[in-house]
Coordinates of C-alpha atoms in Angstrom, one line a residue:
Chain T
X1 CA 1.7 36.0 -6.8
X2 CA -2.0 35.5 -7.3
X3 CA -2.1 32.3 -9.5
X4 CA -2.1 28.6 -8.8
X5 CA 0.0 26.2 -10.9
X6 CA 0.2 22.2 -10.9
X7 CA 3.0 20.8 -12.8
X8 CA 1.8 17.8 -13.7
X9 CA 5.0 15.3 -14.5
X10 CA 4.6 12.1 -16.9
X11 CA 7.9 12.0 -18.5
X12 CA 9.0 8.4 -17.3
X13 CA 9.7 5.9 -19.8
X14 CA 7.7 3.4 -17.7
X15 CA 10.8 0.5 -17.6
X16 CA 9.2 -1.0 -14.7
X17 CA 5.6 -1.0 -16.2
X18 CA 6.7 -2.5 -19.6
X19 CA 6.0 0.6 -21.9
X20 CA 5.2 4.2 -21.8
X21 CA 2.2 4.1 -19.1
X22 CA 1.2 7.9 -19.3
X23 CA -0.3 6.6 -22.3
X24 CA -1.8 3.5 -21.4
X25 CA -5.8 3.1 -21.9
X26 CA -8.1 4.1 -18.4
X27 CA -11.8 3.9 -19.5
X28 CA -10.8 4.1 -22.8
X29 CA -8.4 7.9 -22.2
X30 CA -4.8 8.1 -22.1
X31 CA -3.2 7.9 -18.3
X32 CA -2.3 11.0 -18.2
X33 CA -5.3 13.0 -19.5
X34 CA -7.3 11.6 -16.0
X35 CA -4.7 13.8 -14.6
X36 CA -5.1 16.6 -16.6
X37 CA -9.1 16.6 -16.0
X38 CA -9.0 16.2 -12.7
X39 CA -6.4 20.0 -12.1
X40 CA -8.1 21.5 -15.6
X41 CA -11.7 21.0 -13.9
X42 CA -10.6 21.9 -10.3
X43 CA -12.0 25.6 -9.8
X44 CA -8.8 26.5 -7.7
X45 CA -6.2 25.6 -10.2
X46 CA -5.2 28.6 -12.8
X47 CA -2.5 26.9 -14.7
X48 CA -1.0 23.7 -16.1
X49 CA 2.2 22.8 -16.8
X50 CA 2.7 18.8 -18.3
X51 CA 5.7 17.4 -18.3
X52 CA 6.3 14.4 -21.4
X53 CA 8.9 12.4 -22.5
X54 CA 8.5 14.3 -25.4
X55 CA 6.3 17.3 -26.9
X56 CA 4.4 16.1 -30.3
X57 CA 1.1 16.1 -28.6
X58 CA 1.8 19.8 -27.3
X59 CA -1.1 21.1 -29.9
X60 CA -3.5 18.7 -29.0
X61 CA -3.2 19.2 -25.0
X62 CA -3.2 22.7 -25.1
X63 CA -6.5 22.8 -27.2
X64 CA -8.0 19.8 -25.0
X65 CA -7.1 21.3 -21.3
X66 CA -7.5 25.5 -21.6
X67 CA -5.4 25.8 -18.4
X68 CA -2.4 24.3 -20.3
X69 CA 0.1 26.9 -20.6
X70 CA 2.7 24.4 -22.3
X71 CA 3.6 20.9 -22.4
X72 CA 7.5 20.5 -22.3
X73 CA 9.7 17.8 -22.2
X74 CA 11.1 15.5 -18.8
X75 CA 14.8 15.4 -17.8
X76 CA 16.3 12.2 -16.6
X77 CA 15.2 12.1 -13.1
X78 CA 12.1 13.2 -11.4
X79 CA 13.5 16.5 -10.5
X80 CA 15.0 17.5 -13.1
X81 CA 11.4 16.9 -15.0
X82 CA 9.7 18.7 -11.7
X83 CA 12.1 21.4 -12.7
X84 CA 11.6 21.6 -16.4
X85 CA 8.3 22.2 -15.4
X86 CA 8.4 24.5 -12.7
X87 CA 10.8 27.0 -14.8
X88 CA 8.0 27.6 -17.4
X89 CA 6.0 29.4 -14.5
X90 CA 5.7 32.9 -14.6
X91 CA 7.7 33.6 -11.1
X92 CA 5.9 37.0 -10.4
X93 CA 2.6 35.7 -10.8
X94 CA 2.2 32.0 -10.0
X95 CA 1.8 32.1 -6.2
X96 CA 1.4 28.6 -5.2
X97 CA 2.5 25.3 -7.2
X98 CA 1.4 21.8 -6.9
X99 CA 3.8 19.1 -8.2
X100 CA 1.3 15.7 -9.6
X101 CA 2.7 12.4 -10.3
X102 CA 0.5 11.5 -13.6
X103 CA 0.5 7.8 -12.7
X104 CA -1.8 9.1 -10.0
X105 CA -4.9 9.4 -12.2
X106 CA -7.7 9.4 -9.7
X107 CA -6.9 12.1 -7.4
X108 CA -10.3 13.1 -5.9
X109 CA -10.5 17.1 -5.9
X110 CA -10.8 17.4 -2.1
X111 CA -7.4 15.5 -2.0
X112 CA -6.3 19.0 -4.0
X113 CA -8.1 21.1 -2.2
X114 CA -6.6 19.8 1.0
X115 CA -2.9 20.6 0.2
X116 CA -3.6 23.6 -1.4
X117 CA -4.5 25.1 1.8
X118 CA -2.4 23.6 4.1
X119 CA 0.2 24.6 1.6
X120 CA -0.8 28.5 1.8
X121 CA -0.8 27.6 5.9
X122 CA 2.6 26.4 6.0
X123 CA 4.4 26.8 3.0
X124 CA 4.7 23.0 2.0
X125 CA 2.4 19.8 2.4
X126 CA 2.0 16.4 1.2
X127 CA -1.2 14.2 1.3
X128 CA -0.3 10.6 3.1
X129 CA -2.3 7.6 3.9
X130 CA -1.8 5.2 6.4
X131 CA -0.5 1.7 6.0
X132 CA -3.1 -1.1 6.1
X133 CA -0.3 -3.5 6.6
X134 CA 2.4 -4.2 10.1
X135 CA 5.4 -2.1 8.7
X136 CA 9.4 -3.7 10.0
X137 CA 12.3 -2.0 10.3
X138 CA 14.2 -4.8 7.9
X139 CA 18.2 -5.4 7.6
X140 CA 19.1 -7.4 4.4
X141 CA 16.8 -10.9 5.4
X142 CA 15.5 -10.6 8.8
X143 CA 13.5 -8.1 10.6
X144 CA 14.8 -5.5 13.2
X145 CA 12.3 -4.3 14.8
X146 CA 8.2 -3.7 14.4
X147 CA 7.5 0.2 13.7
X148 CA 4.6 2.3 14.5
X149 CA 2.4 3.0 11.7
X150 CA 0.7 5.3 12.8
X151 CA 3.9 7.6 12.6
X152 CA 4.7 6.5 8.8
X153 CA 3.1 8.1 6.3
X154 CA 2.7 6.9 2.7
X155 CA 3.1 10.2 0.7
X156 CA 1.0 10.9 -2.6
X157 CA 0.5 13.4 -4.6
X158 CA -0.2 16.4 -5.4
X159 CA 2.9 17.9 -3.3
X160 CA 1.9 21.7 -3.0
X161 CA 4.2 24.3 -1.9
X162 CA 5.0 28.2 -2.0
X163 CA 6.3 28.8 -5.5
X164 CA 9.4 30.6 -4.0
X165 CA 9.9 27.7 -1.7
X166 CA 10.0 25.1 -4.3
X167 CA 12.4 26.9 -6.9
X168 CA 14.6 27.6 -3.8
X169 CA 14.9 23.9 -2.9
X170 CA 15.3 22.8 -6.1
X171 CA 17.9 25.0 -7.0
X172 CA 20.0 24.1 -3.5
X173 CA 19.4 20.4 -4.3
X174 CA 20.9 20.8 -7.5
X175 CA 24.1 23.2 -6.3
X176 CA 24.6 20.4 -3.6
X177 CA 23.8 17.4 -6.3
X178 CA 21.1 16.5 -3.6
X179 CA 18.8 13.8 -4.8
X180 CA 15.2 13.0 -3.4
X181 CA 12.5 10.8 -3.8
X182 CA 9.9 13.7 -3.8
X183 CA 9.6 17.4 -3.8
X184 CA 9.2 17.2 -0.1
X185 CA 12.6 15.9 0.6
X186 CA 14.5 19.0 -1.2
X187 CA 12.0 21.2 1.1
X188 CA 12.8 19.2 4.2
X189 CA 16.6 19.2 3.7
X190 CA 16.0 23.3 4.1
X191 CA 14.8 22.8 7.2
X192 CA 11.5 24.7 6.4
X193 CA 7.8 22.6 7.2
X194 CA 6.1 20.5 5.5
X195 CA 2.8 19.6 6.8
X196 CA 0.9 16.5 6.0
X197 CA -3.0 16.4 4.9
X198 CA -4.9 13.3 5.0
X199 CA -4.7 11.7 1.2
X200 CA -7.2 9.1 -0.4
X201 CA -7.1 5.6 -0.4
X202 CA -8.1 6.1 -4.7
X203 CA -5.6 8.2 -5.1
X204 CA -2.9 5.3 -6.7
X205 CA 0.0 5.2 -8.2
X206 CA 0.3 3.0 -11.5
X207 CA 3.2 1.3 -11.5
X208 CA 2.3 -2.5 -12.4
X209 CA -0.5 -3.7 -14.9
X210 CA -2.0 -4.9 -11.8
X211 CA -2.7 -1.1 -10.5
X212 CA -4.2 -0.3 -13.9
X213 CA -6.7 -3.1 -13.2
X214 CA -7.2 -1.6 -9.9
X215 CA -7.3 2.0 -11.2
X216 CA -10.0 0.3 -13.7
X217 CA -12.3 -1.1 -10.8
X218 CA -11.8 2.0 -9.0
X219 CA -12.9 4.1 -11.7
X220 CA -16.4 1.8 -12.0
X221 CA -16.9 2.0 -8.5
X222 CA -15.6 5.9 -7.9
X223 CA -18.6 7.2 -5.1
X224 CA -18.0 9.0 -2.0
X225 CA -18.5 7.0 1.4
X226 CA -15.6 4.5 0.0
Chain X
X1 CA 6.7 -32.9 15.3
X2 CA 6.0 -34.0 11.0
X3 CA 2.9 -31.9 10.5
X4 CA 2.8 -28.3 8.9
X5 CA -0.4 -26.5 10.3
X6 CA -2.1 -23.3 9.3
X7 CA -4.1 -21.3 11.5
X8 CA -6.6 -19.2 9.9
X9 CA -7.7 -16.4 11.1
X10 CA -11.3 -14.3 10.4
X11 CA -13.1 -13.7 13.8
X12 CA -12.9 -10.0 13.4
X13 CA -16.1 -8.1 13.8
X14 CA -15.3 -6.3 10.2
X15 CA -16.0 -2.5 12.4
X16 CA -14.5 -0.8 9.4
X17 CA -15.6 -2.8 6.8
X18 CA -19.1 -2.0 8.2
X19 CA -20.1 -6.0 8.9
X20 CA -18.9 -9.1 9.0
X21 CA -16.0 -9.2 6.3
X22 CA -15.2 -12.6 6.6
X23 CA -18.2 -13.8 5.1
X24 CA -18.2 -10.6 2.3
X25 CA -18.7 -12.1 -1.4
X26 CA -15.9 -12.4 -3.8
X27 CA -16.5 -14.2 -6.4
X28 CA -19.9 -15.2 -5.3
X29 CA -17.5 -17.3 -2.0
X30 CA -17.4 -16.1 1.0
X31 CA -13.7 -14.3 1.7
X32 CA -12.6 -16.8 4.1
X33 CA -13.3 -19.5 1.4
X34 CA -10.7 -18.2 -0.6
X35 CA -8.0 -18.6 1.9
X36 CA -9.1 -22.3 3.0
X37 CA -8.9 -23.0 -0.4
X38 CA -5.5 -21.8 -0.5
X39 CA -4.2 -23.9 2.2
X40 CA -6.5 -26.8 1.2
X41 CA -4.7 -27.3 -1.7
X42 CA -1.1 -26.3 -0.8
X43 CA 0.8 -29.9 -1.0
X44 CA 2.7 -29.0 1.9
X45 CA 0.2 -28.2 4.6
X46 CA -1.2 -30.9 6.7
X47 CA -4.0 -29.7 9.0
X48 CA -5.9 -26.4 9.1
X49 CA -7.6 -24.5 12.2
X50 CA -9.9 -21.5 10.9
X51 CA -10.9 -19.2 13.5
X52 CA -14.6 -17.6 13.0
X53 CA -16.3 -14.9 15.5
X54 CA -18.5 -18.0 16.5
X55 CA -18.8 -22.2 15.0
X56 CA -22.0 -22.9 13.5
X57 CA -20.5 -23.7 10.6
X58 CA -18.4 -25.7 11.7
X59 CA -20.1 -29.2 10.5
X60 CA -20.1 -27.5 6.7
X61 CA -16.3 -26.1 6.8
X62 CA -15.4 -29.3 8.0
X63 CA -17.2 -31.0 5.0
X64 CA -16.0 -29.1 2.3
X65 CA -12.3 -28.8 3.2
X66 CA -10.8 -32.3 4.5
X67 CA -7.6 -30.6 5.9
X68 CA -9.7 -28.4 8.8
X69 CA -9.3 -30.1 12.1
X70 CA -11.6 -27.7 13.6
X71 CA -13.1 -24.6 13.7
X72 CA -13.0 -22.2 16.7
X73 CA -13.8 -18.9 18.3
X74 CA -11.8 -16.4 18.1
X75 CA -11.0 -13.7 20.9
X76 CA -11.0 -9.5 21.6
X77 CA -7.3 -9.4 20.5
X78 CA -6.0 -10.7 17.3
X79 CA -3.6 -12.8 19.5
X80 CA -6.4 -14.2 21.1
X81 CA -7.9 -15.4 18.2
X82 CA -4.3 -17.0 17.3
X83 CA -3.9 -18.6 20.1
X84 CA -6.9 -20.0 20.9
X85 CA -5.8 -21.6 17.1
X86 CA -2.5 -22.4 18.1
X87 CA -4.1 -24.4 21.0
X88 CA -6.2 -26.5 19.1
X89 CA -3.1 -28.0 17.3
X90 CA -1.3 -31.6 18.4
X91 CA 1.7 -30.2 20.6
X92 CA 3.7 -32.9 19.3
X93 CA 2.7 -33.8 16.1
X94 CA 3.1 -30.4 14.7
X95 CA 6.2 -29.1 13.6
X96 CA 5.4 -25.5 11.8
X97 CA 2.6 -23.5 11.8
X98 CA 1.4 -20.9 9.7
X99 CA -0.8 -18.0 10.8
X100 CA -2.7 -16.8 7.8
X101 CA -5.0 -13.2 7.9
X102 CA -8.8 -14.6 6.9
X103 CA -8.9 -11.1 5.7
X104 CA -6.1 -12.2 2.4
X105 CA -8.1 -14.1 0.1
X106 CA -5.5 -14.0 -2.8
X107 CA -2.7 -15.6 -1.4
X108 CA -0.1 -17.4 -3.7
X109 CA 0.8 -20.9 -3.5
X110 CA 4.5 -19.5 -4.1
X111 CA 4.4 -17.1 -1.0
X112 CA 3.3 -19.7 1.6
X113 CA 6.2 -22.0 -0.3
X114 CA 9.1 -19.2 0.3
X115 CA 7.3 -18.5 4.3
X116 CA 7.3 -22.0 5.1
X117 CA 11.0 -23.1 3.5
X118 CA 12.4 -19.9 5.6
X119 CA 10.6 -20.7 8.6
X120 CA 12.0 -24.3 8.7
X121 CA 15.4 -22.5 8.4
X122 CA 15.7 -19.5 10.6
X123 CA 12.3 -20.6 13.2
X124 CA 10.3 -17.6 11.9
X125 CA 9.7 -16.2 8.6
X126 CA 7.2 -13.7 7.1
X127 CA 6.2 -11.9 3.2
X128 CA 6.9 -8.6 2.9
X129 CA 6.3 -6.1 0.1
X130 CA 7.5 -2.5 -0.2
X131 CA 6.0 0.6 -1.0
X132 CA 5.9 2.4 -4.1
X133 CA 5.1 5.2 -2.3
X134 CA 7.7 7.6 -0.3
X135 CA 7.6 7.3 2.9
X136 CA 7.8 9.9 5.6
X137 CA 8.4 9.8 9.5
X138 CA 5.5 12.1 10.9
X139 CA 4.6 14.0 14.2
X140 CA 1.4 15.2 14.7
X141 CA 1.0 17.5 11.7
X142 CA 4.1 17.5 10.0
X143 CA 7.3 15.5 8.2
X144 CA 9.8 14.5 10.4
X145 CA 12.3 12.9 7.9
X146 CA 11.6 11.0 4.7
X147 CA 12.7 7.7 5.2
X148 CA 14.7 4.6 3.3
X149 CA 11.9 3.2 1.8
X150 CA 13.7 0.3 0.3
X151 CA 14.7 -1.1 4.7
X152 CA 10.9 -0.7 5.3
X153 CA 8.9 -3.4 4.8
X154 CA 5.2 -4.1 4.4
X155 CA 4.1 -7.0 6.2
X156 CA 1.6 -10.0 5.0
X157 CA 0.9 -13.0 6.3
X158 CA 0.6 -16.2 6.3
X159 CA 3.7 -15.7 9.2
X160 CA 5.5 -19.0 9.7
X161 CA 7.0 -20.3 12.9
X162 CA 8.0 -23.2 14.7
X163 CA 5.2 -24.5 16.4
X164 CA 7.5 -24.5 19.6
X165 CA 8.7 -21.2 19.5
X166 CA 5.2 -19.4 18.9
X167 CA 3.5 -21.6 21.4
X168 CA 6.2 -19.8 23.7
X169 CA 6.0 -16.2 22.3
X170 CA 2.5 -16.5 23.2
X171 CA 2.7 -17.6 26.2
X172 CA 5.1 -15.4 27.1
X173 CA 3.4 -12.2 25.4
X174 CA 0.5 -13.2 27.6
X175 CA 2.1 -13.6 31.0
X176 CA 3.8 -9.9 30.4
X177 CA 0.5 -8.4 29.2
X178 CA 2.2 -7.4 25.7
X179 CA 0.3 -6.9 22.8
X180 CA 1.6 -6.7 19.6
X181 CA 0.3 -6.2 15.7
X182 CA 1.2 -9.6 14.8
X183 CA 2.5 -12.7 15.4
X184 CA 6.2 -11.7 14.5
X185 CA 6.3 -8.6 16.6
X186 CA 6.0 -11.6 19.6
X187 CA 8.7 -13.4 18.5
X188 CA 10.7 -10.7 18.0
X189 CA 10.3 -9.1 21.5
X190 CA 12.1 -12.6 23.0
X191 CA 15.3 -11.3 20.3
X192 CA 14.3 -14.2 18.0
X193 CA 15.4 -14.6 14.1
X194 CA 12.3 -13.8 11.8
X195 CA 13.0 -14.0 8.3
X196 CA 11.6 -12.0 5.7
X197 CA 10.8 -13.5 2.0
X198 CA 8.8 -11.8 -0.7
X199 CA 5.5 -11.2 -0.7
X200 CA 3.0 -10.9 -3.3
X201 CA 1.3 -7.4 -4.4
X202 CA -1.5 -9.7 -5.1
X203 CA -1.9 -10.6 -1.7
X204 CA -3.7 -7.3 -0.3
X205 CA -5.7 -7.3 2.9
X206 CA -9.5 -6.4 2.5
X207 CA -10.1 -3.5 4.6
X208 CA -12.6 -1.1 3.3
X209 CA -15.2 -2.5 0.1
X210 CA -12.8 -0.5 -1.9
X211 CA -9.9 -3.6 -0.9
X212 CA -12.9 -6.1 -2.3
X213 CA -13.2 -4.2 -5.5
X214 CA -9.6 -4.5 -6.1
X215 CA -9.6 -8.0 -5.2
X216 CA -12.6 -8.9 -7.6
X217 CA -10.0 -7.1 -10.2
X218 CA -7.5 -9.2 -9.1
X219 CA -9.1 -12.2 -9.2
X220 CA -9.8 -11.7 -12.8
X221 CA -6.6 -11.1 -14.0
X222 CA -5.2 -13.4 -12.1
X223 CA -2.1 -14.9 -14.0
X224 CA 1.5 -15.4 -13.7
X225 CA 4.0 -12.1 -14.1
X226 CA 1.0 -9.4 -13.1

């Protein structure tokens, strides 16, 4: 239980981003490689799982990234690819796994390093940021009611958790056809903590064309102090 | 009551931008340039009032756009500054006001269209967005719940309202020594319709220099269907 995994999962077909957008160019590299750099250069990270539509590239990731163990192939939701890659882990070994969302290319290494230890602390955590915008409760066309924002947390990734922990909530979600949003959800629904570390405001998520322009002018600008 | 005003608002002292934001180069304009462009040359708006920290350039915003009836100082509070805008406006001349965040240089001709064609409908209307990120309810250190992203709305501005009715949120906000994040959150409190129409992702809020740098992005690529 010594070693440190990240799964990192890419395996969406990118319908909303019109194309396959692990793929698409950042400074001239594939989406999903920033990802990979970012956990393959991170000095507390052992392992790497990556988690593609499909597995042709396999050869070329594994000689590219050292801590590749294996590139594998996504299911149809997120958790199912989460789960794909989480499986290939040696379970006696890997103590501590942290799941990546490899539309979040710039993910700063203290962002890692953050969840990583609150994840040893408490068995789960999640990096958030705070919204920059008024956030309303809103029913169909009209508000209900202004929220606090400070209490809302916008959740990024990497999600870290206890290797045990994870497999055990994904395996209940699936007995009990439980769906999340995140990792954190099938954790929550356990009833077990998840604490929250403070994420980075670089740290996006590509979705649009429009975040890969912002990803782009991020990526020129990437200092700390911003 | 014919006239469609918009109140602009930039007298913030830019604390966590680290100076005076307003006035911050995009584009080689100042930011609030951007946004009394914006409403210069919307069709339906009649009269603007920009709010600045203090008026010395007054005589030269007054010059370059025709619609700006004056320009004031703004206040310690945000509502403050929007009222001492609001103020400044023919009672009875104006029918619908818009309250637009200096700070939003990017807005759409299409979102103050949809905010103003609702607020003339229900008597208060604002843009949201919503996240692509999960979001969590969080105390102190930890997850509380994840929550229904999709009945959680980001809030932009400009926020539209019948001139009557914010005149008398205000007032009213005032005289019960309640202060709220925005202009809605006042008209809500007297159990008031606000609308909500669809924002624009394009419409971000500079912050932080990081918000600029994505905004100079923006700004390049700007073009339908981003």
């Amino acid at each position: 239980m010594t070693r440190t995994a990240a799964v990192i999962v890419a395996a969406g077909s990118g319908a909303r981003f019109g194309g396959a957008k692990q793929f698409a160019p950042l400074g001239g590299r594939p989406l999903v490689d920033w990802s990979c750099e970012a956990f393959q250069t991170h000095p507390r990270i052992d392992d790497i799982v990556l988690v593609l539509p499909e597995t042709s590239a396999k050869p070329e990731y594994i000689r590219r990234f050292p801590k590749i163990l294996d590139v594998v192939s996504g299911g149809a939701r997120r958790q199912d690819s989460v789960w794909a890659g989480v499986k290939r882990l040696d379970a006696h070994q890997t103590g501590f796994v942290l799941i990546h969302d490899g539309a979040r290319p710039l993910v700063p290494a203290e962002v890692i390093d953050r969840v990583l230890t609150a994840a040893k602390n408490y068995g789960g955590a999640v990096p958030v940021i705070f919204s920059e915008d008024t956030l309303k409760e809103i029913d169909a066309d009209r508000i209900v009611r202004t929220l606090d924002r400070d209490g809302i947390g916008r959740v990024q990734t990497p999600q870290g958790f206890a290797h045990d922990l994870l497999r055990r909530a994904l395996v209940e979600a699936f007995d009990a056809g439980f769906s999340g949003p995140d990792e954190a959800s099938l954790v929550e629904r356990l009833g077990e903590t998840v604490a929250v570390v403070l994420g980075d405001p670089r740290n996006i998520k590509i979705t649009t064309p429009l975040d890969l322009i912002t990803a782009e002018a991020i990526r020129h600008e990437n200092r700390p102090g911003i």
